[in-house]
Amino acid sequence: MAEAERIIGTPDTPDAAGDGRERPSSEDTGARTGESGTAPTGAAAAGASGSDEPEAAAGPAPRGRRRIAVLFAVALFAYALDLISKLIVVAKLEHHPPIEIIGDWLKFEAIRNAGAAFGFGEAFTVIFTVIAAAVIVVIARLARKLYSLPWAIALGLLLGGALGNLTDRIFRAPGVFEGAVVDFIAPKHFAVFNLADSAIVCGGILIVLLSFKGLDPDGTVHKD
């Protein structure tokens, strides 16, 4: 019996009782752990986190530049549309009878307005000029923290409309900063206005809606 056990071999440890393969050492285990995707430690972890930080820091910058580009593109479009329409109205419609678009409900009629939008406050032309200039400065400063596309569109409409009417204030009669704005859209039972006024009103309504929804210019959403 003893001779048979000697020939066959009696396992002394659990490793010997297995399939005959050697047990991996601690060094082999560490190497396989790194290959299997386990989170690295020490210098490896520091290197991985360090490579991610520049990407996170550089992420919002291009997005912010795109929103600023949208703001100024919308402003330029609104300003150009208002300027071209006023040039046509002054050349073709001023000192001529009104043009009926939808019967008596909507007409094109050239009117010089020394007041604010829709003809209000004609005695405060200089004050409205200063307010328009201040609005432009505020929008330009706010653009640096702009990361919201809807806010970019709203502020672009405000900026384009303010620039359109400010151009009239500066360059039209009776004088610099006292010029009368050219209005020509005349709905029935309503004040006469222009495209700059329309852009300002649409931008203002959009800002109110965005504020009501809790969306800030920097793209964050808050709930009261």
mmCIF file of C-alpha atoms in Angstrom, residues 2-190:
data_model
loop_
_atom_site.group_PDB
_atom_site.id
_atom_site.type_symbol
_atom_site.label_atom_id
_atom_site.label_comp_id
_atom_site.label_asym_id
_atom_site.label_seq_id
_atom_site.Cartn_x
_atom_site.Cartn_y
_atom_site.Cartn_z
ATOM 1 C CA ALA A 2 2.785 2.405 0.903
ATOM 2 C CA GLU A 3 4.614 1.486 -2.264
ATOM 3 C CA ALA A 4 1.500 2.265 -4.352
ATOM 4 C CA GLU A 5 1.069 5.677 -2.724
ATOM 5 C CA ARG A 6 4.702 6.433 -3.416
ATOM 6 C CA ILE A 7 4.326 5.603 -7.084
ATOM 7 C CA ILE A 8 0.989 7.435 -7.641
ATOM 8 C CA GLY A 9 1.873 10.446 -5.465
ATOM 9 C CA THR A 10 -0.188 11.868 -2.643
ATOM 10 C CA PRO A 11 -1.088 15.643 -2.926
ATOM 11 C CA ASP A 12 0.221 17.587 0.024
ATOM 12 C CA THR A 13 -1.305 21.041 -0.894
ATOM 13 C CA PRO A 14 -4.462 22.303 -2.650
ATOM 14 C CA ASP A 15 -2.312 23.488 -5.601
ATOM 15 C CA ALA A 16 -1.014 19.987 -6.151
ATOM 16 C CA ALA A 17 -4.570 18.678 -6.159
ATOM 17 C CA GLY A 18 -5.526 20.942 -9.055
ATOM 18 C CA ASP A 19 -4.871 20.478 -12.723
ATOM 19 C CA GLY A 20 -1.099 20.627 -12.334
ATOM 20 C CA ARG A 21 -0.702 24.291 -13.398
ATOM 21 C CA GLU A 22 1.418 26.607 -11.330
ATOM 22 C CA ARG A 23 -0.246 29.283 -9.242
ATOM 23 C CA PRO A 24 0.379 32.772 -10.620
ATOM 24 C CA SER A 25 2.718 34.973 -8.635
ATOM 25 C CA SER A 26 1.830 38.420 -7.317
ATOM 26 C CA GLU A 27 3.790 40.098 -10.158
ATOM 27 C CA ASP A 28 1.867 38.163 -12.811
ATOM 28 C CA THR A 29 -1.417 39.027 -11.084
ATOM 29 C CA GLY A 30 -0.583 42.738 -11.126
ATOM 30 C CA ALA A 31 0.331 42.644 -14.818
ATOM 31 C CA ARG A 32 -2.897 40.836 -15.730
ATOM 32 C CA THR A 33 -4.937 43.254 -13.621
ATOM 33 C CA GLY A 34 -3.595 46.195 -15.614
ATOM 34 C CA GLU A 35 -4.377 44.400 -18.895
ATOM 35 C CA SER A 36 -7.921 43.459 -17.846
ATOM 36 C CA GLY A 37 -9.025 47.130 -17.514
ATOM 37 C CA THR A 38 -8.952 47.503 -13.730
ATOM 38 C CA ALA A 39 -8.591 51.170 -12.707
ATOM 39 C CA PRO A 40 -4.859 52.094 -12.554
ATOM 40 C CA THR A 41 -3.414 53.531 -9.402
ATOM 41 C CA GLY A 42 -0.581 55.869 -8.533
ATOM 42 C CA ALA A 43 1.235 57.603 -11.373
ATOM 43 C CA ALA A 44 -0.916 55.895 -14.034
ATOM 44 C CA ALA A 45 -4.107 57.304 -12.499
ATOM 45 C CA ALA A 46 -2.551 60.733 -12.192
ATOM 46 C CA GLY A 47 -1.477 60.659 -15.841
ATOM 47 C CA ALA A 48 -4.945 59.637 -16.999
ATOM 48 C CA SER A 49 -6.676 62.377 -15.018
ATOM 49 C CA GLY A 50 -4.152 64.927 -16.174
ATOM 50 C CA SER A 51 -4.808 64.137 -19.847
ATOM 51 C CA ASP A 52 -8.567 64.619 -19.381
ATOM 52 C CA GLU A 53 -8.438 68.025 -17.705
ATOM 53 C CA PRO A 54 -7.383 70.070 -20.775
ATOM 54 C CA GLU A 55 -10.244 68.573 -22.804
ATOM 55 C CA ALA A 56 -12.792 69.466 -20.112
ATOM 56 C CA ALA A 57 -11.389 72.970 -19.805
ATOM 57 C CA ALA A 58 -11.351 73.522 -23.563
ATOM 58 C CA GLY A 59 -14.841 72.122 -24.140
ATOM 59 C CA PRO A 60 -17.116 75.163 -23.499
ATOM 60 C CA ALA A 61 -14.930 77.639 -25.416
ATOM 61 C CA PRO A 62 -15.809 76.576 -28.997
ATOM 62 C CA ARG A 63 -19.466 76.253 -28.044
ATOM 63 C CA GLY A 64 -19.422 79.784 -26.620
ATOM 64 C CA ARG A 65 -17.809 81.149 -29.772
ATOM 65 C CA ARG A 66 -20.498 79.509 -31.902
ATOM 66 C CA ARG A 67 -23.249 81.110 -29.815
ATOM 67 C CA ILE A 68 -21.584 84.523 -30.164
ATOM 68 C CA ALA A 69 -21.378 83.992 -33.925
ATOM 69 C CA VAL A 70 -25.116 83.217 -33.992
ATOM 70 C CA LEU A 71 -25.866 86.354 -31.953
ATOM 71 C CA PHE A 72 -24.007 88.667 -34.334
ATOM 72 C CA ALA A 73 -25.322 86.872 -37.428
ATOM 73 C CA VAL A 74 -28.928 87.377 -36.277
ATOM 74 C CA ALA A 75 -28.161 90.996 -35.337
ATOM 75 C CA LEU A 76 -26.567 91.668 -38.727
ATOM 76 C CA PHE A 77 -29.507 90.115 -40.570
ATOM 77 C CA ALA A 78 -32.090 92.128 -38.589
ATOM 78 C CA TYR A 79 -30.078 95.333 -38.974
ATOM 79 C CA ALA A 80 -29.571 94.886 -42.732
ATOM 80 C CA LEU A 81 -33.242 94.062 -43.282
ATOM 81 C CA ASP A 82 -34.324 97.152 -41.340
ATOM 82 C CA LEU A 83 -31.813 99.433 -43.073
ATOM 83 C CA ILE A 84 -32.721 98.262 -46.592
ATOM 84 C CA SER A 85 -36.458 98.571 -45.906
ATOM 85 C CA LYS A 86 -36.043 102.148 -44.648
ATOM 86 C CA LEU A 87 -33.964 103.141 -47.665
ATOM 87 C CA ILE A 88 -36.702 101.824 -49.972
ATOM 88 C CA VAL A 89 -39.448 103.534 -47.970
ATOM 89 C CA VAL A 90 -37.680 106.912 -48.001
ATOM 90 C CA ALA A 91 -36.954 106.658 -51.732
ATOM 91 C CA LYS A 92 -40.278 105.272 -52.948
ATOM 92 C CA LEU A 93 -42.955 105.931 -50.345
ATOM 93 C CA GLU A 94 -42.187 109.163 -48.531
ATOM 94 C CA HIS A 95 -44.343 112.102 -49.723
ATOM 95 C CA HIS A 96 -46.582 109.627 -51.558
ATOM 96 C CA PRO A 97 -50.035 108.187 -50.697
ATOM 97 C CA PRO A 98 -50.051 105.066 -48.488
ATOM 98 C CA ILE A 99 -49.987 101.649 -50.140
ATOM 99 C CA GLU A 100 -52.805 99.331 -49.101
ATOM 100 C CA ILE A 101 -51.551 95.804 -48.409
ATOM 101 C CA ILE A 102 -54.680 94.255 -46.867
ATOM 102 C CA GLY A 103 -57.388 96.825 -47.482
ATOM 103 C CA ASP A 104 -57.697 99.237 -44.571
ATOM 104 C CA TRP A 105 -56.292 96.673 -42.146
ATOM 105 C CA LEU A 106 -52.668 97.007 -43.173
ATOM 106 C CA LYS A 107 -50.930 99.818 -45.065
ATOM 107 C CA PHE A 108 -47.406 100.959 -45.814
ATOM 108 C CA GLU A 109 -47.160 104.632 -44.913
ATOM 109 C CA ALA A 110 -43.899 106.564 -44.411
ATOM 110 C CA ILE A 111 -43.853 108.451 -41.103
ATOM 111 C CA ARG A 112 -40.953 110.107 -39.252
ATOM 112 C CA ASN A 113 -41.108 109.237 -35.558
ATOM 113 C CA ALA A 114 -39.093 111.244 -33.033
ATOM 114 C CA GLY A 115 -40.217 109.088 -30.111
ATOM 115 C CA ALA A 116 -39.611 105.530 -28.994
ATOM 116 C CA ALA A 117 -41.033 102.376 -30.535
ATOM 117 C CA PHE A 118 -44.602 102.759 -31.844
ATOM 118 C CA GLY A 119 -44.443 106.560 -31.515
ATOM 119 C CA PHE A 120 -44.328 106.909 -27.722
ATOM 120 C CA GLY A 121 -42.382 109.684 -25.953
ATOM 121 C CA GLU A 122 -41.539 112.088 -28.772
ATOM 122 C CA ALA A 123 -40.201 114.660 -26.290
ATOM 123 C CA PHE A 124 -37.397 112.332 -25.112
ATOM 124 C CA THR A 125 -35.502 111.591 -28.316
ATOM 125 C CA VAL A 126 -32.035 112.068 -26.795
ATOM 126 C CA ILE A 127 -32.911 109.864 -23.811
ATOM 127 C CA PHE A 128 -34.088 107.057 -26.094
ATOM 128 C CA THR A 129 -30.861 107.391 -28.070
ATOM 129 C CA VAL A 130 -28.796 106.947 -24.895
ATOM 130 C CA ILE A 131 -30.931 103.980 -23.835
ATOM 131 C CA ALA A 132 -30.439 102.289 -27.223
ATOM 132 C CA ALA A 133 -26.670 102.786 -26.980
ATOM 133 C CA ALA A 134 -26.667 101.375 -23.430
ATOM 134 C CA VAL A 135 -28.610 98.299 -24.563
ATOM 135 C CA ILE A 136 -26.002 97.634 -27.253
ATOM 136 C CA VAL A 137 -23.162 97.863 -24.718
ATOM 137 C CA VAL A 138 -24.929 95.543 -22.261
ATOM 138 C CA ILE A 139 -25.584 92.930 -24.956
ATOM 139 C CA ALA A 140 -21.960 93.080 -26.115
ATOM 140 C CA ARG A 141 -20.735 92.496 -22.541
ATOM 141 C CA LEU A 142 -23.242 89.706 -21.939
ATOM 142 C CA ALA A 143 -22.076 87.905 -25.087
ATOM 143 C CA ARG A 144 -18.857 86.855 -23.328
ATOM 144 C CA LYS A 145 -20.819 84.499 -21.063
ATOM 145 C CA LEU A 146 -23.294 83.300 -23.672
ATOM 146 C CA TYR A 147 -23.702 79.511 -24.095
ATOM 147 C CA SER A 148 -27.424 79.273 -24.947
ATOM 148 C CA LEU A 149 -28.621 79.215 -28.565
ATOM 149 C CA PRO A 150 -32.136 80.608 -27.823
ATOM 150 C CA TRP A 151 -30.573 83.441 -25.830
ATOM 151 C CA ALA A 152 -28.179 84.126 -28.711
ATOM 152 C CA ILE A 153 -31.139 84.505 -31.091
ATOM 153 C CA ALA A 154 -33.086 86.710 -28.661
ATOM 154 C CA LEU A 155 -30.154 89.000 -27.948
ATOM 155 C CA GLY A 156 -29.329 89.122 -31.661
ATOM 156 C CA LEU A 157 -32.832 90.399 -32.412
ATOM 157 C CA LEU A 158 -32.529 93.022 -29.685
ATOM 158 C CA LEU A 159 -29.108 94.102 -30.900
ATOM 159 C CA GLY A 160 -30.151 94.345 -34.549
ATOM 160 C CA GLY A 161 -33.289 96.325 -33.712
ATOM 161 C CA ALA A 162 -31.446 98.703 -31.395
ATOM 162 C CA LEU A 163 -28.753 99.313 -34.023
ATOM 163 C CA GLY A 164 -31.405 99.959 -36.684
ATOM 164 C CA ASN A 165 -33.199 102.670 -34.733
ATOM 165 C CA LEU A 166 -29.936 104.090 -33.348
ATOM 166 C CA THR A 167 -28.712 104.602 -36.920
ATOM 167 C CA ASP A 168 -31.761 106.775 -37.585
ATOM 168 C CA ARG A 169 -31.193 108.713 -34.357
ATOM 169 C CA ILE A 170 -27.643 109.565 -35.355
ATOM 170 C CA PHE A 171 -27.838 110.171 -39.106
ATOM 171 C CA ARG A 172 -31.342 111.439 -39.891
ATOM 172 C CA ALA A 173 -32.864 114.907 -39.515
ATOM 173 C CA PRO A 174 -33.275 117.064 -37.531
ATOM 174 C CA GLY A 175 -29.807 116.397 -36.068
ATOM 175 C CA VAL A 176 -27.295 114.029 -34.506
ATOM 176 C CA PHE A 177 -28.804 112.022 -31.599
ATOM 177 C CA GLU A 178 -32.144 113.740 -32.307
ATOM 178 C CA GLY A 179 -33.009 112.107 -35.617
ATOM 179 C CA ALA A 180 -36.495 110.841 -36.346
ATOM 180 C CA VAL A 181 -36.930 107.125 -36.962
ATOM 181 C CA VAL A 182 -38.548 105.999 -40.211
ATOM 182 C CA ASP A 183 -41.743 104.005 -39.561
ATOM 183 C CA PHE A 184 -43.909 102.558 -42.313
ATOM 184 C CA ILE A 185 -45.911 99.488 -41.152
ATOM 185 C CA ALA A 186 -49.375 100.823 -40.302
ATOM 186 C CA PRO A 187 -51.971 98.308 -39.052
ATOM 187 C CA LYS A 188 -55.495 99.577 -38.526
ATOM 188 C CA HIS A 189 -56.153 100.993 -35.034
ATOM 189 C CA PHE A 190 -52.494 100.529 -34.071
#
